[in-house]
mmCIF file of C-alpha atoms in Angstrom:
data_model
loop_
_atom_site.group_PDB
_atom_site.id
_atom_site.type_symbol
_atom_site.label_atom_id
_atom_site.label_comp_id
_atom_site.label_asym_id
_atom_site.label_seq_id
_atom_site.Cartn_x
_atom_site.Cartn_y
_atom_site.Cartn_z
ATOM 1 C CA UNK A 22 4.931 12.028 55.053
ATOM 2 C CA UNK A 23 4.936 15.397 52.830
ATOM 3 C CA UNK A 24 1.945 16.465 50.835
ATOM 4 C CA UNK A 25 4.135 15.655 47.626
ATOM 5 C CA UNK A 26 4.807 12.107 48.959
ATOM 6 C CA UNK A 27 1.229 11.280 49.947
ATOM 7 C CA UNK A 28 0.057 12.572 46.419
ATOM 8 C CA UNK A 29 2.773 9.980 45.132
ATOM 9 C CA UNK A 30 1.638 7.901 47.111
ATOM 10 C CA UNK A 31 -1.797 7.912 45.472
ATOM 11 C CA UNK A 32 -0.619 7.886 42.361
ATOM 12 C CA UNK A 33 1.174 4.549 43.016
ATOM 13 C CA UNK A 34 -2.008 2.922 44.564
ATOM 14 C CA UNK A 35 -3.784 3.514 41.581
ATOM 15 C CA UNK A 36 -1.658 2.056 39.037
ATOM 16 C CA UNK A 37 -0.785 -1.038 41.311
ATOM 17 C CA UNK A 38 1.074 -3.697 39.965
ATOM 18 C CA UNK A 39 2.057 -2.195 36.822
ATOM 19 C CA UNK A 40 4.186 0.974 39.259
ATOM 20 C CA UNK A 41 7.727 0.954 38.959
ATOM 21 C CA UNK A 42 9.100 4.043 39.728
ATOM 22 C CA UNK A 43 7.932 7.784 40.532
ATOM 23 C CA UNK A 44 10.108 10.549 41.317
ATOM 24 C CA UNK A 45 9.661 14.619 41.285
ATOM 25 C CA UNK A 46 12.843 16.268 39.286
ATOM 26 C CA UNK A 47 14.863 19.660 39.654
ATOM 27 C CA UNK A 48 15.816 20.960 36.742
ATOM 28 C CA UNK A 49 19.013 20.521 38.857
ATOM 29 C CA UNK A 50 18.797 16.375 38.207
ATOM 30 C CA UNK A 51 18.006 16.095 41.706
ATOM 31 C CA UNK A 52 14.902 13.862 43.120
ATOM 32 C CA UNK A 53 12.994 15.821 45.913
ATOM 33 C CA UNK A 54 10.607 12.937 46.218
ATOM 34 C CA UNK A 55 9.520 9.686 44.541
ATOM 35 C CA UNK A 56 10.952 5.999 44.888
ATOM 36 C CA UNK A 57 10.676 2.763 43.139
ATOM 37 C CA UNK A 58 9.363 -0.513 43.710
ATOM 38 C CA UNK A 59 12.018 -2.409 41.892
ATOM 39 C CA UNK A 60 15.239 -2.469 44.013
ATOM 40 C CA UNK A 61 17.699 -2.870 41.285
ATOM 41 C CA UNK A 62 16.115 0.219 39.638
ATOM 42 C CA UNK A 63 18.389 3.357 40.228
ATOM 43 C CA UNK A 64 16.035 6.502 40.433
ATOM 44 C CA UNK A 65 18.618 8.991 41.384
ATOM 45 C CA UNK A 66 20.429 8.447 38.168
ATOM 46 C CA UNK A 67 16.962 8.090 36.032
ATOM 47 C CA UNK A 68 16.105 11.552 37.437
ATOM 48 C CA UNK A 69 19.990 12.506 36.693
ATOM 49 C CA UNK A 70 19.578 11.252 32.976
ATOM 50 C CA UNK A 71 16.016 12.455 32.477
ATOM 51 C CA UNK A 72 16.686 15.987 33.489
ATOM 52 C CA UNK A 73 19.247 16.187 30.365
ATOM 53 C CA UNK A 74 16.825 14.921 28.492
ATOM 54 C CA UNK A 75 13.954 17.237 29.252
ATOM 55 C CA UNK A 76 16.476 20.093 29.064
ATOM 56 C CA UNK A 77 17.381 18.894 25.769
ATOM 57 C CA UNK A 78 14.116 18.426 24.893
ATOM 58 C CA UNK A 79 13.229 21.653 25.495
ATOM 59 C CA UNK A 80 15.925 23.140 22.917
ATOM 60 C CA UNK A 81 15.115 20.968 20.579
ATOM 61 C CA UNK A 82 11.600 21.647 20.434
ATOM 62 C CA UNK A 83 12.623 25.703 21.030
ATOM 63 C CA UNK A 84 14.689 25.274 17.966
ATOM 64 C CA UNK A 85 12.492 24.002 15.540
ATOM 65 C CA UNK A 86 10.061 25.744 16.475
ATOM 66 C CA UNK A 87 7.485 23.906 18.388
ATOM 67 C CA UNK A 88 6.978 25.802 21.529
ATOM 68 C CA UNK A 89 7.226 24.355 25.309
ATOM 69 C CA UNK A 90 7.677 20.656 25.426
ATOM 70 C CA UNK A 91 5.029 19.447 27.586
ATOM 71 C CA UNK A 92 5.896 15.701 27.516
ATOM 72 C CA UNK A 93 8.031 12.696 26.804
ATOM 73 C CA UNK A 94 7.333 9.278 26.417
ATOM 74 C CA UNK A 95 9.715 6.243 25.697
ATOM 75 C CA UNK A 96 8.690 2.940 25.274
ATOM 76 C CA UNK A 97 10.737 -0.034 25.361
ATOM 77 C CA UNK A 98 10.237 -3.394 25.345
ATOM 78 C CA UNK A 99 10.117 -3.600 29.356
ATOM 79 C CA UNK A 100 8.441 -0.375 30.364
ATOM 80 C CA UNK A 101 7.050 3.446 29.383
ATOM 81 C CA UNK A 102 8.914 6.289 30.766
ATOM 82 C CA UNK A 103 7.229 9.235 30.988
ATOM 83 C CA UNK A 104 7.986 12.705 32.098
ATOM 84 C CA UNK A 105 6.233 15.977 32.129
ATOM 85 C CA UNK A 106 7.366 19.877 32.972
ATOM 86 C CA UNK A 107 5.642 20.784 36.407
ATOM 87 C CA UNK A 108 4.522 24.455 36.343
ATOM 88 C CA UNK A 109 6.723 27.080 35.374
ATOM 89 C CA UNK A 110 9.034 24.396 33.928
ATOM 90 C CA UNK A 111 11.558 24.573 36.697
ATOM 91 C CA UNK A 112 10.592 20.540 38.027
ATOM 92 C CA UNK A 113 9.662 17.787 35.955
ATOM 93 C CA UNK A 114 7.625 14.346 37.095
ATOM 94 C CA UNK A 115 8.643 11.265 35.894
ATOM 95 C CA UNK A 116 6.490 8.017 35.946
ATOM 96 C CA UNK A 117 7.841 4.251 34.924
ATOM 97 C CA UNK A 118 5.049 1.749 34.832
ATOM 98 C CA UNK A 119 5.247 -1.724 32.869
ATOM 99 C CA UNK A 120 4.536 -2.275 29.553
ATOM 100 C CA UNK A 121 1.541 -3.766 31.187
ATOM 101 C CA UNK A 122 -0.423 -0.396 32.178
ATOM 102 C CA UNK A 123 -2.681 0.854 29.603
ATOM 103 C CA UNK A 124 -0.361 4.047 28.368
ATOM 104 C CA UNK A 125 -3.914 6.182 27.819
ATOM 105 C CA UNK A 126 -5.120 5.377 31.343
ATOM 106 C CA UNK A 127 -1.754 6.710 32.640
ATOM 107 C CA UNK A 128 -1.400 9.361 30.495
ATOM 108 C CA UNK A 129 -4.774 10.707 31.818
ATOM 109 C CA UNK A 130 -3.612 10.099 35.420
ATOM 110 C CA UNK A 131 -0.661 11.941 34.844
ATOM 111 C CA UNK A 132 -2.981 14.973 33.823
ATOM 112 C CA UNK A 133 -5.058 14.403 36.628
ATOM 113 C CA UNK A 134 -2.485 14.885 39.201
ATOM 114 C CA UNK A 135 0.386 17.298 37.837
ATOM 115 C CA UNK A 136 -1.497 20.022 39.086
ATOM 116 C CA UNK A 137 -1.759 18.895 42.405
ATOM 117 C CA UNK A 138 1.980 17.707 42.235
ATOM 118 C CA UNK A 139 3.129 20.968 41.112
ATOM 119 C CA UNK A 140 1.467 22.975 43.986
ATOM 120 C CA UNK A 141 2.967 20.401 46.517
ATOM 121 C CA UNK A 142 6.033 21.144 45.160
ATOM 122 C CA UNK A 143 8.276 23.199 48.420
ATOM 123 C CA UNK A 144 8.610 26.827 46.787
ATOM 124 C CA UNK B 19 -26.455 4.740 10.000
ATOM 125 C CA UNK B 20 -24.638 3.283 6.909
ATOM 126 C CA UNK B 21 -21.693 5.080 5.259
ATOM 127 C CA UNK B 22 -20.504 3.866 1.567
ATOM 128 C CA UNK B 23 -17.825 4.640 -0.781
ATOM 129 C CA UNK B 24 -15.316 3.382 -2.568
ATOM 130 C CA UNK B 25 -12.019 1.993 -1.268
ATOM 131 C CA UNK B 26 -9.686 3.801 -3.866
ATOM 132 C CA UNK B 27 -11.187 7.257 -1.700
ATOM 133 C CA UNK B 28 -10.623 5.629 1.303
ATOM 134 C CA UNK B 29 -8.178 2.820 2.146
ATOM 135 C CA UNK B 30 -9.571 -0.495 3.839
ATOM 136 C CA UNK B 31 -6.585 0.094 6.852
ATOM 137 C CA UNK B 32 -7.561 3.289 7.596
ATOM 138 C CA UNK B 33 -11.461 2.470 7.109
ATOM 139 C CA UNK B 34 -10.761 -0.380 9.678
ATOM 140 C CA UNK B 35 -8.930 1.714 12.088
ATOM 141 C CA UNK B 36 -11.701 4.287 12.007
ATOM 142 C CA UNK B 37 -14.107 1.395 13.212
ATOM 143 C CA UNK B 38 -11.937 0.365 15.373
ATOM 144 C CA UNK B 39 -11.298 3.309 17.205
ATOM 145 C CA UNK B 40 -14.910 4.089 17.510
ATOM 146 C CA UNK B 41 -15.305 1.384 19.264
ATOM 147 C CA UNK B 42 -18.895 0.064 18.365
ATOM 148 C CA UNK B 43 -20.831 -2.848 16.883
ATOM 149 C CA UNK B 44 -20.481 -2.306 12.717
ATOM 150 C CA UNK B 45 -20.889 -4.371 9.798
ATOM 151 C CA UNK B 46 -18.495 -3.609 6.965
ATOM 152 C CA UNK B 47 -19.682 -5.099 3.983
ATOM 153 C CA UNK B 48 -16.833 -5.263 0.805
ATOM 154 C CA UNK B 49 -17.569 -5.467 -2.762
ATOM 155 C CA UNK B 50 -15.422 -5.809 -5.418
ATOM 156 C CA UNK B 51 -16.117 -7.359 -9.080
ATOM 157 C CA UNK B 52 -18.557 -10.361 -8.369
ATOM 158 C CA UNK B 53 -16.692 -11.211 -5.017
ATOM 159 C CA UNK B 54 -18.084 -9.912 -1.549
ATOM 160 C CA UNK B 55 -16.780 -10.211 2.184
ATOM 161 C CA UNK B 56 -18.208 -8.864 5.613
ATOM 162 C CA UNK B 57 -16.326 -8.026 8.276
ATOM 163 C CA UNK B 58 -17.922 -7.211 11.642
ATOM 164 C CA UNK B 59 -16.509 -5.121 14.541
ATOM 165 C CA UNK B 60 -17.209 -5.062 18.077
ATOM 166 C CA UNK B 61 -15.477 -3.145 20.675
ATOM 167 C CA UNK B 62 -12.697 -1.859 19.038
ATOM 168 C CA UNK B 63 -11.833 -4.949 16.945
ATOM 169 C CA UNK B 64 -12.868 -7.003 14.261
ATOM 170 C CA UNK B 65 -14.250 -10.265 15.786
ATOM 171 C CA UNK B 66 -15.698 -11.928 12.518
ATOM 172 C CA UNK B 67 -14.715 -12.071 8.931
ATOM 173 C CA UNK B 68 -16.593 -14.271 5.919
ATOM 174 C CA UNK B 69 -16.550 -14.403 2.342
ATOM 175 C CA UNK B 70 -18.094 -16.886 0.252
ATOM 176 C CA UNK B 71 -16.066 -19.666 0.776
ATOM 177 C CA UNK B 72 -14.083 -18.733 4.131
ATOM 178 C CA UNK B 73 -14.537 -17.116 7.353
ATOM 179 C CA UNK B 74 -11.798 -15.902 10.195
ATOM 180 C CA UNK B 75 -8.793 -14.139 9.470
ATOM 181 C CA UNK B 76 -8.018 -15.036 6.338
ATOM 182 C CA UNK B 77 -10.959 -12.980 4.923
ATOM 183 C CA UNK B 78 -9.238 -10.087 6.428
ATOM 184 C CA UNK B 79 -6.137 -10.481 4.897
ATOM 185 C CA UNK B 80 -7.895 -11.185 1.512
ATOM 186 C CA UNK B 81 -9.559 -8.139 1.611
ATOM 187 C CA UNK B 82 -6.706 -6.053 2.853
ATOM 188 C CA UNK B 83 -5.466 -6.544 -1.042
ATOM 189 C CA UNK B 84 -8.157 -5.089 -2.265
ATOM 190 C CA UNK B 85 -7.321 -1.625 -3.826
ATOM 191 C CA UNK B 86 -10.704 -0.933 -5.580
ATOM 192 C CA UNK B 87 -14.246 -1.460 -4.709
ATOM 193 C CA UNK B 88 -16.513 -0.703 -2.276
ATOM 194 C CA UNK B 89 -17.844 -0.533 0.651
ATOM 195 C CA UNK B 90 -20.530 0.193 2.665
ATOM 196 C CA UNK B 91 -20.298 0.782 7.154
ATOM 197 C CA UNK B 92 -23.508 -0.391 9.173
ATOM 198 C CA UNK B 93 -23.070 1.014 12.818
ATOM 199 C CA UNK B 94 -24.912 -0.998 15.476
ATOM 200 C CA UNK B 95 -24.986 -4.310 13.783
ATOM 201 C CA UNK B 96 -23.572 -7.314 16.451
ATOM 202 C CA UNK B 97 -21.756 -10.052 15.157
ATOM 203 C CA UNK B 98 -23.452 -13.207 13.976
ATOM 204 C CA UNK B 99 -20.364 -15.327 15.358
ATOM 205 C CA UNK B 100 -16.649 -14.448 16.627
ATOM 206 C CA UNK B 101 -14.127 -15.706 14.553
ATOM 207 C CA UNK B 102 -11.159 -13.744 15.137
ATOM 208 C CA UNK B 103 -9.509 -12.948 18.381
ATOM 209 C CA UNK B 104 -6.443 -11.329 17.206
ATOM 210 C CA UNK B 105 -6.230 -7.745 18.041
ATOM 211 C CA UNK B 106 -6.901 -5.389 14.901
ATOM 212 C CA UNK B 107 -3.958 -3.353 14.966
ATOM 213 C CA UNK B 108 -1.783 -7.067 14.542
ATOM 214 C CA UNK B 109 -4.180 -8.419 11.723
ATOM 215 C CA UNK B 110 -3.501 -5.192 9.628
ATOM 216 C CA UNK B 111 0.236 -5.615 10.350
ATOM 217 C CA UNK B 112 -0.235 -9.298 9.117
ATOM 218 C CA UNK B 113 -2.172 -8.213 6.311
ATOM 219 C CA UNK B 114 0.772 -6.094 5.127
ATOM 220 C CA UNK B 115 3.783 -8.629 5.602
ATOM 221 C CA UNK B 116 1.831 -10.614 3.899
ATOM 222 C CA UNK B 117 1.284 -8.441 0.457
ATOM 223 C CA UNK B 118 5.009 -8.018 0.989
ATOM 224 C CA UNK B 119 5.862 -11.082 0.497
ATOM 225 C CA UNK B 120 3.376 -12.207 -1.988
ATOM 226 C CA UNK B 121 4.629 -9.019 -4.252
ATOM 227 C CA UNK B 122 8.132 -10.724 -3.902
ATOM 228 C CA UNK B 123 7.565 -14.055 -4.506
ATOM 229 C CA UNK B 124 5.878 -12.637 -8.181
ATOM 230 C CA UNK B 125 8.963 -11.152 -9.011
ATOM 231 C CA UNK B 126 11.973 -13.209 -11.015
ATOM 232 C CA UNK B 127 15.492 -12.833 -9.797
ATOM 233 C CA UNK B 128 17.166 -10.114 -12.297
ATOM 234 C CA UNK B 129 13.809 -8.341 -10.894
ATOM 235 C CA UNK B 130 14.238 -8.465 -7.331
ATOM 236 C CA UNK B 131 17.797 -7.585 -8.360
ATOM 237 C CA UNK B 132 16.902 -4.370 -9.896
ATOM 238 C CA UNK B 133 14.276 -3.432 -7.393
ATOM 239 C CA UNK B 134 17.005 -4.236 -4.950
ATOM 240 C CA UNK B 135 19.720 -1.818 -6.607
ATOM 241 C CA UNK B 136 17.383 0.890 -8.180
ATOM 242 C CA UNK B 137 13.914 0.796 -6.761
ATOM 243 C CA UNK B 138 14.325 1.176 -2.667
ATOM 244 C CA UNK B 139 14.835 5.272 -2.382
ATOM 245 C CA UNK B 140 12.036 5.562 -4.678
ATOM 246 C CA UNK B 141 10.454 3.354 -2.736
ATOM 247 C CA UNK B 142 10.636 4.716 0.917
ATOM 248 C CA UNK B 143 10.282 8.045 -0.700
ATOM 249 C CA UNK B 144 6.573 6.752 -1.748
ATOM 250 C CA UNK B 145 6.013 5.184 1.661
ATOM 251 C CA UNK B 146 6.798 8.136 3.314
ATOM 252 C CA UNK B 147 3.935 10.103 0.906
ATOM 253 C CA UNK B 148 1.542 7.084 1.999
ATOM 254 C CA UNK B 149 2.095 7.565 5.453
ATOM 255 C CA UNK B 150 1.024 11.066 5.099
ATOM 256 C CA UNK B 151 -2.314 9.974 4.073
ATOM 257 C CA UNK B 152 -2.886 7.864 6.802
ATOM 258 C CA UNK B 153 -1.912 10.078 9.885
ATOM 259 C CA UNK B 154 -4.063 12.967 10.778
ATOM 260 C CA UNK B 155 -2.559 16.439 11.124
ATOM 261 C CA UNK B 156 0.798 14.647 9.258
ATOM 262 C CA UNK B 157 3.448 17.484 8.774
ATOM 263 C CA UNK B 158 6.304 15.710 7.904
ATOM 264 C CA UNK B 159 8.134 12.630 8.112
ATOM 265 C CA UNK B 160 11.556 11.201 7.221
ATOM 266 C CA UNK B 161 14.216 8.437 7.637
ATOM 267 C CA UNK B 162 17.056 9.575 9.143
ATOM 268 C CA UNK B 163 20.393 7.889 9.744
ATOM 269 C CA UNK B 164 21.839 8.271 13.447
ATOM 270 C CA UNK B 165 24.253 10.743 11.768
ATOM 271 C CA UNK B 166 21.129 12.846 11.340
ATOM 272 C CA UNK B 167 21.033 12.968 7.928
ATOM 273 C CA UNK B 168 17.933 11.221 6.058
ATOM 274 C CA UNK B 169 17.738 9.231 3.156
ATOM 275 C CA UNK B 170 13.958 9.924 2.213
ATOM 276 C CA UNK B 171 11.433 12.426 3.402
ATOM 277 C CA UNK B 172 8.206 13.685 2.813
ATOM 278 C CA UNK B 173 6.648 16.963 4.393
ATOM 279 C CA UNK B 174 2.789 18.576 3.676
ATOM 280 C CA UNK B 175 4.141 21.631 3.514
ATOM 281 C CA UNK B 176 6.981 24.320 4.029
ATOM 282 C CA UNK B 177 9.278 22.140 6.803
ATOM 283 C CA UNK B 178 12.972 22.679 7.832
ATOM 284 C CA UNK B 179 13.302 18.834 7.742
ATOM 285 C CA UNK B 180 16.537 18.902 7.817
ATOM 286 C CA UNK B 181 16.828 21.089 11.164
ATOM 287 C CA UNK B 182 13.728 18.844 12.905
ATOM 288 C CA UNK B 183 16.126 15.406 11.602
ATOM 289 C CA UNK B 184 19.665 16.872 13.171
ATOM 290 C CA UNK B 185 17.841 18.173 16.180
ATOM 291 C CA UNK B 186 15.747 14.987 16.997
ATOM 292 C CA UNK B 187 18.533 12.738 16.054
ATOM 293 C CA UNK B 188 20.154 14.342 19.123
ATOM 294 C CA UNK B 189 17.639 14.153 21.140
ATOM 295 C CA UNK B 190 16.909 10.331 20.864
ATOM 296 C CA UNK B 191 20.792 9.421 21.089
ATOM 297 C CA UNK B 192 20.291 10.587 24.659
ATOM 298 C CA UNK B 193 17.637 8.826 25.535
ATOM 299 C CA UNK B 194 19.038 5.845 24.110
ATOM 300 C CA UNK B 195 21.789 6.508 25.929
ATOM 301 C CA UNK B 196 19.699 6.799 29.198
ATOM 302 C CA UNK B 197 17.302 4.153 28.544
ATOM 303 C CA UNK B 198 20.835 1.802 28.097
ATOM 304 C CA UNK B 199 22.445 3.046 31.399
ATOM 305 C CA UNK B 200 19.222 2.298 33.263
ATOM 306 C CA UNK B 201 18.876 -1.149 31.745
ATOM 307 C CA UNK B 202 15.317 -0.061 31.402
ATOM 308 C CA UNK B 203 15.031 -2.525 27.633
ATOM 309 C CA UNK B 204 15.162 -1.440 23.826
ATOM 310 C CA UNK B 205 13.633 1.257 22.897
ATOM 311 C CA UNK B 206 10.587 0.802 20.731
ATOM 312 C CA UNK B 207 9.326 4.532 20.036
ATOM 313 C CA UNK B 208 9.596 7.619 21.578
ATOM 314 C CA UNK B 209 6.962 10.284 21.439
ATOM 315 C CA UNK B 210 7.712 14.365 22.792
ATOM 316 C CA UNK B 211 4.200 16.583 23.119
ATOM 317 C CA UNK B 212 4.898 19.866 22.527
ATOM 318 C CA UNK B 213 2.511 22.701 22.559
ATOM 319 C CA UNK B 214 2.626 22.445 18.339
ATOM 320 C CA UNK B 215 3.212 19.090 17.642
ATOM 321 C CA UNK B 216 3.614 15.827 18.130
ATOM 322 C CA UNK B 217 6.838 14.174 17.005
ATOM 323 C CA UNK B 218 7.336 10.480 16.897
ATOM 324 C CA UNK B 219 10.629 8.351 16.535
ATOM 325 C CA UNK B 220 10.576 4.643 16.047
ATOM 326 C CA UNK B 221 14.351 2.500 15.210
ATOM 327 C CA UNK B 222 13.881 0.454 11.967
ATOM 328 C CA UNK B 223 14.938 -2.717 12.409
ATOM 329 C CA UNK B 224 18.745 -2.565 11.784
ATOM 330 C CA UNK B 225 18.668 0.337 14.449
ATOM 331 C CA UNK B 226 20.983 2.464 12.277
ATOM 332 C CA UNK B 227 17.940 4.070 10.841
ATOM 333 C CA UNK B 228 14.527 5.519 12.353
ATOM 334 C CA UNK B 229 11.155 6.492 10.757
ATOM 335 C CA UNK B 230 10.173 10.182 12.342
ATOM 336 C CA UNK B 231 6.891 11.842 12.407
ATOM 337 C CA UNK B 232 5.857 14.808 13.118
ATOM 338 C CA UNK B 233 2.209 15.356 13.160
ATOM 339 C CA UNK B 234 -0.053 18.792 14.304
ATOM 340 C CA UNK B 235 -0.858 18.646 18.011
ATOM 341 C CA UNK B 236 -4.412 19.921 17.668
ATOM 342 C CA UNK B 237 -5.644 17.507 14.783
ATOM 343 C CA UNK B 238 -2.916 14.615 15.410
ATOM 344 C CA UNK B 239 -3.721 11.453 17.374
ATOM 345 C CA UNK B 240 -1.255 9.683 19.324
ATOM 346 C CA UNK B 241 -2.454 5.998 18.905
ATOM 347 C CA UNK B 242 -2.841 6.764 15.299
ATOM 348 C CA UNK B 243 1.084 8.121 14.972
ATOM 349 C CA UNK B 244 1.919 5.276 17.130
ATOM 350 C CA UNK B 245 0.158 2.486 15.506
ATOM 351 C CA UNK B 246 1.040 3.647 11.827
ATOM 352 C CA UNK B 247 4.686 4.138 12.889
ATOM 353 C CA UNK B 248 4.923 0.877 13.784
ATOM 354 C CA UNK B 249 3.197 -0.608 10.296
ATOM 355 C CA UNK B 250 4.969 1.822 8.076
ATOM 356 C CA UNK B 251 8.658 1.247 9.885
ATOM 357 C CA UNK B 252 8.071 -2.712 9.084
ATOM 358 C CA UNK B 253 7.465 -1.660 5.274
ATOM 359 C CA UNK B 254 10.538 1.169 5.396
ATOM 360 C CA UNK B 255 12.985 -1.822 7.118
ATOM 361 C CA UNK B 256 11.954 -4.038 4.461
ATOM 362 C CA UNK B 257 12.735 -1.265 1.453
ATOM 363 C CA UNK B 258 15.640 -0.123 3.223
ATOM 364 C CA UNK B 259 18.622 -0.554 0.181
ATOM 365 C CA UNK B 260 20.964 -3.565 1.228
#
């Protein structure tokens, strides 16, 4: 198991039952590592779909003037999505928990560890 | 520590959300003309309400109609008893519905007819200008039709509302879009953190339409933006012209 995985890994354990699905993004749409807990959930096109979005995302906020996205959170009536720019921007982590989680509690997780993800990140 | 003041400086939701949020024993004790009701807070909710002749929830909601009067905050005070168990964000969202509905049942036909045809862009327009008052760091907000364009808006200051509208319009068709092709549910909001801001969609209820906000990043507050979204797009849906 990579460093990246293990650090996943982690992150996984400590949400428990409300993890769905975890995955570190190229810019390129591509998954280098993550996986999901829900076997009907399809994480290669989530990371496909979510890497327009954040590129999007990141226009959008160029163009009206709000500087560097740093994240983005949907919430729907099953689950929050959430995804955040890794480092210099090039790799984005996204995180899928149930509506279950406590969104602040994983919000501050996700601060906790994009640091670590980013420098676990292959360069 | 006791603060007091008077409610038409400071709104009983956002006086209640304040408690809420600092998550503490309080008394909150409510005057207005020769009537009086306490509400008491513990842990980031209210857990008891009483007036003079009732206690529980429907104190709050009395209370919530109460535009003048005032007030006076007690921090440290436990509750006597616990009353309510509903959480506080859903008894202020009750407490609204239910002055919407009381306002409409006052009102004759030809006037609900006229409100109906004339009133509602006024209306949101006004909404909009309330909302502003009741998010921190509030820049601007609209609601926009998923064509991008908006049919009220309201912004503190100098805003390209227009430009944020078109571009976040965009934005959320392709999440929707995503969201739809993962089978991941409906959306309910969606929230992008920037370095600047914060900006906030949420779908009225006919979907065609969504209440946007974008608030400063430094003085906004996410629960706040999220919570208030959902109470103001519940009022917007409601004024939204048929």
């Amino acid at each position: 198991m990579t460093k990246l995985e293990q650090i996943l890994q982690q992150v996984r354990t400590e949400l428990g039952a409300d993890f769905v699905s975890t995955d570190v993004v190229g810019m390129d749409g591509l998954s280098i590592a993550g996986g999901s807990v829900v076997a009907d959930f399809d994480s290669t096109a989530a990371s496909a779909r979510f890497a327009m979005v954040m590129k999007l995302a990141a226009n959008v906020s160029s163009k009206i003037g709000m500087v560097a996205v740093e994240d983005s959170l949907v919430t729907t009536d099953q689950a929050y999505i959430i995804t955040r720019f890794l480092g210099d921007g090039s790799y984005f982590w996204s995180l899928v928990v149930t509506r279950n989680a406590t969104l602040g509690m994983v919000r501050t997780l996700m601060n906790e560890y994009a640091d670590q993800i980013w420098k676990a990140v292959p360069k | 520590m006791a603060i007091q003041g008077h409610l038409g400086e400071m709104g009983l939701a956002t006086l209640i959300q304040l408690t809420c949020q600092e998550a503490t024993q309080a008394r909150l004790t409510l005057r207005r003309d020769d009537q009086e009701a306490v509400l008491y807070f513990d842990r980031g909710n209210i857990v008891h309400a009483l007036s003079a002749d009732q206690e529980g929830k429907e104190v709050v909601y009395r209370v919530l109609t109460w535009k003048d009067g005032e007030f006076r905050l007690e921090m440290g005070i436990p509750p006597p008893a616990r009353t309510i168990e509903t959480p506080w964000s859903a008894l202020l969202m009750e407490g609204l519905h239910r002055q919407d509905e009381e306002r409409w049942e006052t009102l004759d036909a030809e006037q609900i007819q006229r409100e109906e045809e004339f009133a509602m862009p006024e209306n949101m327009n006004d909404i909009l200008k309330e909302l502003s008052g009741q998010v921190p760091g509030f820049i601007a907000a609209a609601v926009v039709g998923m064509d991008g364009l908006d049919i009220a808006e309201y912004a503190a200051g100098p805003v390209d509302v227009e430009s944020i509208n078109a571009q976040m319009t965009l934005l959320f068709k392709l999440v929707d879009g995503a969201v739809d092709k993962l089978k991941a549910g409906v959306i309910e909001d969606y929230l992008l953190t920037t370095e600047k801001a914060y900006l906030l969609i949420r779908p009225l209820s006919d979907r065609n339409y969504y209440l946007g906000i974008v608030a400063d990043r430094k003085s906004g507050n996410v629960g706040n933006m999220r919570l208030n979204s959902r109470i103001y797009a519940e009022r917007l849906s409601k004024a939204m012209p048929k």
